[in-house]
Short mmCIF file of C-alpha atoms in Angstrom, two decimals:
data_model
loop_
_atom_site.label_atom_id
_atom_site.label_comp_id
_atom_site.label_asym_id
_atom_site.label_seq_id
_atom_site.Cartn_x
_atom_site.Cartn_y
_atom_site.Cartn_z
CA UNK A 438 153.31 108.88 41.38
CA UNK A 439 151.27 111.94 42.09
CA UNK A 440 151.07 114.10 45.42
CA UNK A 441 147.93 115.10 46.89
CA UNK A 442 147.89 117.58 48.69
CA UNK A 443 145.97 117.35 52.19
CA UNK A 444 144.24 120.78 52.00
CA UNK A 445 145.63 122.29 55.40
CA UNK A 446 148.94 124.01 53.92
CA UNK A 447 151.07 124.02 57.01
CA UNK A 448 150.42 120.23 56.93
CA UNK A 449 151.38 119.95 53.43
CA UNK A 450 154.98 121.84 53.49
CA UNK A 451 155.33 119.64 56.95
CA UNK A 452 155.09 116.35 54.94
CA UNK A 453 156.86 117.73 51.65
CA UNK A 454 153.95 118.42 49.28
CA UNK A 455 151.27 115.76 50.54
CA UNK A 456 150.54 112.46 50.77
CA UNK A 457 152.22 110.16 47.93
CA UNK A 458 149.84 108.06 45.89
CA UNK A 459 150.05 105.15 45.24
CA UNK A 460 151.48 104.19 48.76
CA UNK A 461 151.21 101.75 51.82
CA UNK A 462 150.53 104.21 54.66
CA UNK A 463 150.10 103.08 58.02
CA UNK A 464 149.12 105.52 60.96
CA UNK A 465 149.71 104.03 64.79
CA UNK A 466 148.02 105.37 67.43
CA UNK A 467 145.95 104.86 70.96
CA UNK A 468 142.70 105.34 71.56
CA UNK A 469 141.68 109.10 70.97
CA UNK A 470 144.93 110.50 68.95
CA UNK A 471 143.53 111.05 66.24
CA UNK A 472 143.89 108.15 63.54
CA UNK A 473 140.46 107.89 62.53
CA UNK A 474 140.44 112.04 61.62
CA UNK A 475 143.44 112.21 60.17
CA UNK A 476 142.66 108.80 57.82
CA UNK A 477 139.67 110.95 56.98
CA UNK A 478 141.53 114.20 55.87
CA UNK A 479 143.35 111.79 53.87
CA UNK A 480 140.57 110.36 52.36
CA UNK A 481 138.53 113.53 51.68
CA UNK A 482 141.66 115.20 49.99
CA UNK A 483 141.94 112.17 47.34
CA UNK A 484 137.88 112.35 46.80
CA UNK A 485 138.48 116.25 46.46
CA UNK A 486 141.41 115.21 44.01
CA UNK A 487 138.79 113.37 41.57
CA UNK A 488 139.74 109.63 43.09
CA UNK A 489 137.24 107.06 44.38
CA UNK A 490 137.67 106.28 47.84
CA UNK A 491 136.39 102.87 49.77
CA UNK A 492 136.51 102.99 53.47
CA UNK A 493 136.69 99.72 55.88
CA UNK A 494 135.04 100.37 59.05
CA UNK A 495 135.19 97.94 62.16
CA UNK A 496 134.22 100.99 64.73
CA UNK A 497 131.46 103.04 62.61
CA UNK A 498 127.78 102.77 60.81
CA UNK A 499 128.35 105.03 57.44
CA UNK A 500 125.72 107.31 59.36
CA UNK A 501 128.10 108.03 62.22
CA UNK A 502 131.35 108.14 59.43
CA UNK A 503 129.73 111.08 57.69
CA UNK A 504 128.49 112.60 60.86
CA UNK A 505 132.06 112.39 62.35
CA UNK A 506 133.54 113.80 59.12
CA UNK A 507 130.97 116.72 58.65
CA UNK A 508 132.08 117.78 62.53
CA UNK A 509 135.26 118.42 61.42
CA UNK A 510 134.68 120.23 57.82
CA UNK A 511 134.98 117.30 55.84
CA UNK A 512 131.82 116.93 54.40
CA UNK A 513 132.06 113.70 52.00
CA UNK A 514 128.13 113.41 52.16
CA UNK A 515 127.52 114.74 48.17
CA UNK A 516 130.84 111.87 46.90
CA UNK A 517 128.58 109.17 48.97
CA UNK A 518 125.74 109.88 47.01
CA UNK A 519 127.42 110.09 43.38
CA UNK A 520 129.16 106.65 44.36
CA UNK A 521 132.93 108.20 44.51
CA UNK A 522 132.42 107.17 48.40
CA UNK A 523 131.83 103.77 49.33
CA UNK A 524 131.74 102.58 53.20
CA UNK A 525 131.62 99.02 54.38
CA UNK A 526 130.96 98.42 57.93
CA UNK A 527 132.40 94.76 59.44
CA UNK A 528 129.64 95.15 62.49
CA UNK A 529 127.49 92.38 62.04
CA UNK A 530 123.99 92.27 63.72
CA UNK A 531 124.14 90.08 66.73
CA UNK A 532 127.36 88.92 65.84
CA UNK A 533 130.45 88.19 68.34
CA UNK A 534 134.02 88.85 67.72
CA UNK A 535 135.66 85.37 67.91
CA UNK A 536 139.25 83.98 67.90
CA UNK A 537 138.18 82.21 64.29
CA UNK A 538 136.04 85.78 63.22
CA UNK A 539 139.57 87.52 62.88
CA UNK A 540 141.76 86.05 60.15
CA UNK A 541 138.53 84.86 58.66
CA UNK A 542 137.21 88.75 58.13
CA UNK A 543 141.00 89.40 57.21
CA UNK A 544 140.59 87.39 55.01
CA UNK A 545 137.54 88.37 53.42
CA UNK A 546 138.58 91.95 53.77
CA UNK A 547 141.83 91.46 51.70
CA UNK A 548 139.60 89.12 48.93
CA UNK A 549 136.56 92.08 48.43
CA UNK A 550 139.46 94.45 47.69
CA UNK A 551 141.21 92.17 45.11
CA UNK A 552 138.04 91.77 43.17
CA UNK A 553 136.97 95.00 43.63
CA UNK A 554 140.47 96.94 42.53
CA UNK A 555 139.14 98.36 39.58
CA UNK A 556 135.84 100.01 41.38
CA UNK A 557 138.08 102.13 43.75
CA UNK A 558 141.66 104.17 43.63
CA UNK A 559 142.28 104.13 47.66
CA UNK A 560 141.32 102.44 50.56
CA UNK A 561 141.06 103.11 54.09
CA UNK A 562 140.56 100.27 56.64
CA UNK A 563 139.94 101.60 60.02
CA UNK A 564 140.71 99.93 62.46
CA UNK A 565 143.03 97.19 61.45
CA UNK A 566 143.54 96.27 65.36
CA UNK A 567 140.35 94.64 65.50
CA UNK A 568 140.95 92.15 62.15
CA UNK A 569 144.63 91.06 63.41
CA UNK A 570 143.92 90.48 67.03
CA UNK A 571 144.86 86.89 66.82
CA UNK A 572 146.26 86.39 62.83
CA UNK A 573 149.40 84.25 62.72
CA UNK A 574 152.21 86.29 61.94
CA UNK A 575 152.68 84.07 58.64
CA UNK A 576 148.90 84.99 57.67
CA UNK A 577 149.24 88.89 58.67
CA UNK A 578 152.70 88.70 56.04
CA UNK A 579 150.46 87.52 53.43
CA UNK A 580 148.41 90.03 54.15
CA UNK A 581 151.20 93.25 53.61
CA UNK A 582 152.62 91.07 50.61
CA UNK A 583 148.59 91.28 49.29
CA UNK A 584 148.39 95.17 49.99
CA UNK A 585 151.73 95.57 48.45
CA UNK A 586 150.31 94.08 45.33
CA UNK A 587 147.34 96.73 45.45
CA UNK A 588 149.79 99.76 45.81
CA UNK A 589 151.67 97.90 42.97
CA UNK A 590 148.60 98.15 40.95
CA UNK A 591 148.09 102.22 41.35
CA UNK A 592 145.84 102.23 44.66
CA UNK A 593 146.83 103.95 48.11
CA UNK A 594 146.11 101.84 51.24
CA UNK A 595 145.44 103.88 54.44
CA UNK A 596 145.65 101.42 57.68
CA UNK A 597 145.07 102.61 60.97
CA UNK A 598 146.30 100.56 64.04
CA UNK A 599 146.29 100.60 67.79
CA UNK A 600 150.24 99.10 68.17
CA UNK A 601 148.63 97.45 71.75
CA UNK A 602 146.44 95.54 70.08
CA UNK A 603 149.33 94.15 67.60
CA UNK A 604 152.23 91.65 68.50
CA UNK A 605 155.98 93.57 68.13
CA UNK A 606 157.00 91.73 65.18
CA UNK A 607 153.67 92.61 63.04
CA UNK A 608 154.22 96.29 63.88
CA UNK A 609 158.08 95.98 62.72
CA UNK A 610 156.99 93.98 59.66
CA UNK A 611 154.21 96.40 58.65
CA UNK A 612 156.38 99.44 59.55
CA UNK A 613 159.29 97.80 57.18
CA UNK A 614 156.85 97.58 54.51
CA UNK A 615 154.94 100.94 54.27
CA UNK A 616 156.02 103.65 52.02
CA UNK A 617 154.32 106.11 54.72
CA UNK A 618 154.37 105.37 58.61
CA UNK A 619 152.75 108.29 60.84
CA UNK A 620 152.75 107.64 64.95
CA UNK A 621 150.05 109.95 66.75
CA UNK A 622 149.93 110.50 70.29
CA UNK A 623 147.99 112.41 72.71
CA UNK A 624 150.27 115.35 73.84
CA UNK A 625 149.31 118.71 76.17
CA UNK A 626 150.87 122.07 76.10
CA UNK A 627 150.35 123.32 79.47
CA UNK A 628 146.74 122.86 79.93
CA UNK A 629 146.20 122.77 76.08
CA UNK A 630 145.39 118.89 74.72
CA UNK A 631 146.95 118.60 71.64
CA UNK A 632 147.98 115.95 69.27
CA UNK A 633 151.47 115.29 68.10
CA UNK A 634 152.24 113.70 64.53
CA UNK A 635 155.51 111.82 63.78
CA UNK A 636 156.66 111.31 60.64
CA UNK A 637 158.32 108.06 61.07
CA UNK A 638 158.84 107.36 57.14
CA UNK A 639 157.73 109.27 53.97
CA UNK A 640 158.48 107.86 50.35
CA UNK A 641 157.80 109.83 47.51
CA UNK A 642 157.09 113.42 48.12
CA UNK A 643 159.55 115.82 47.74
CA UNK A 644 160.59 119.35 49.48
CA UNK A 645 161.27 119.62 53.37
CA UNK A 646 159.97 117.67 55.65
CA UNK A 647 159.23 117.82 59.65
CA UNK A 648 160.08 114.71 61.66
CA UNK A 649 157.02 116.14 64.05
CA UNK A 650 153.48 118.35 63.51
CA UNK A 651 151.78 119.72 66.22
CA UNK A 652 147.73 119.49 65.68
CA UNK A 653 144.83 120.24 66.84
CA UNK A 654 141.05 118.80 65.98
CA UNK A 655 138.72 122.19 66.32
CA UNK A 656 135.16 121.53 65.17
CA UNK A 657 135.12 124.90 63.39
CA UNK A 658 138.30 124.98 61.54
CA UNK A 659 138.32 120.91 61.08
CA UNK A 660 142.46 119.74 61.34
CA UNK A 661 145.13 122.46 61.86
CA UNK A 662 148.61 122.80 62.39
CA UNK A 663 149.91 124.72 65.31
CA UNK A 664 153.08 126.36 65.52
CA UNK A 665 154.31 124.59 68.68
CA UNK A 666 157.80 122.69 68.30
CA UNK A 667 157.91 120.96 72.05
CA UNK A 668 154.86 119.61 74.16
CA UNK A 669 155.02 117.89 77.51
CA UNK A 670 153.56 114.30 77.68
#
């Protein structure tokens, strides 16, 4: 198991080193709190670390992925060109999200990255809200057991969820699972919007850890910690 190390060094002593690989993480959050940004720190740290990364996109085109992470000094544009980087977007052209489109593009989703192991070292799906809305709980089970198997193999899975979007017992099952679980919420400090990290679990890293972070998104300094320990919500 190896550490890598997220590049923003208040972040890093905050979660003991880094971010464990190979690991399940999971990141809940609402709309706006951050997941997608802090997925992407994630994945541009293990692209920085010499790792090829494959991201799983049901919100973005790969032009508005790169745009997003260039706005916040991650600039993955030169690894999408070499091939390190590899985006796969799950809009379909006059398609419609259906009650059968779900577990069927789970299902494809979780196939591609069995067949594909050896191209890539982690994956990011963002947003896995979108391909459970509907899943049986035996189905999404199969699909944890499935991702397991990947981590098992040497390959970090980053999944991003909305928790409204999934049924209790899928959230319990996936948080039981993970080797890292991060909750993000929107938080404000006075008149200051901020957003507020909790590390829920953390296997594998070593040195101190904080069971909350205090962040902030700035456009010119990208993702930074700041020294507040209590926010109102």
């Amino acid at each position: 198991m190896r550490i890598i190390s997220l590049g923003v060094p208040e972040l890093d002593r905050s979660l003991g080193g880094g971010i464990p690989h190979p690991s399940l993480t999971s990141i809940e959050g609402e709309h706006g709190s951050g997941k997608t940004v802090f997925s992407q720190q994630i994945a541009f740290s293990m692209l920085r670390d010499g790792m090829r990364v494959c991201v799983i996109s049901t919100e973005s085109t790969i032009r508005e992925y790169l745009k997003m992470m260039k706005s916040v000094k991650l600039d993955a544009t030169d690894y999408f060109i070499s091939g390190a980087f590899k985006f796969y977007s799950l809009h379909v052209r006059g398609g419609k999200w259906s009650e059968y489109l779900f577990p069927l593009f789970l299902r494809v989703v979780v196939n591609f990255l069995e067949v594909k192991s050896s191209a890539y070292d982690c994956v990011v799906i963002d947003d896995l809200s979108a391909l459970s809305l509907g899943v049986k709980s035996s189905e999404f089970l199969t699909f944890i057991t499935r991702m397991k198997n990947l981590t098992s193999e040497g390959k970090t899975i980053v999944l991003t969820f909305h928790p409204k979007f999934l049924r209790e017992e899928i959230v319990r099952n996936l948080k039981a699972s993970s080797d890292v679980y991060f909750r993000l919420r929107n938080a404000s400090f006075g008149t200051f919007q901020v957003k507020v990290l909790e590390i829920v679990k953390l296997w594998g890293s070593s040195g101190e850890r904080k069971a909350t972070v205090t962040l902030e998104v700035n456009p010119s300094l990208g993702l930074r910690v700041l020294p507040i320990q209590e926010v109102s919500i």
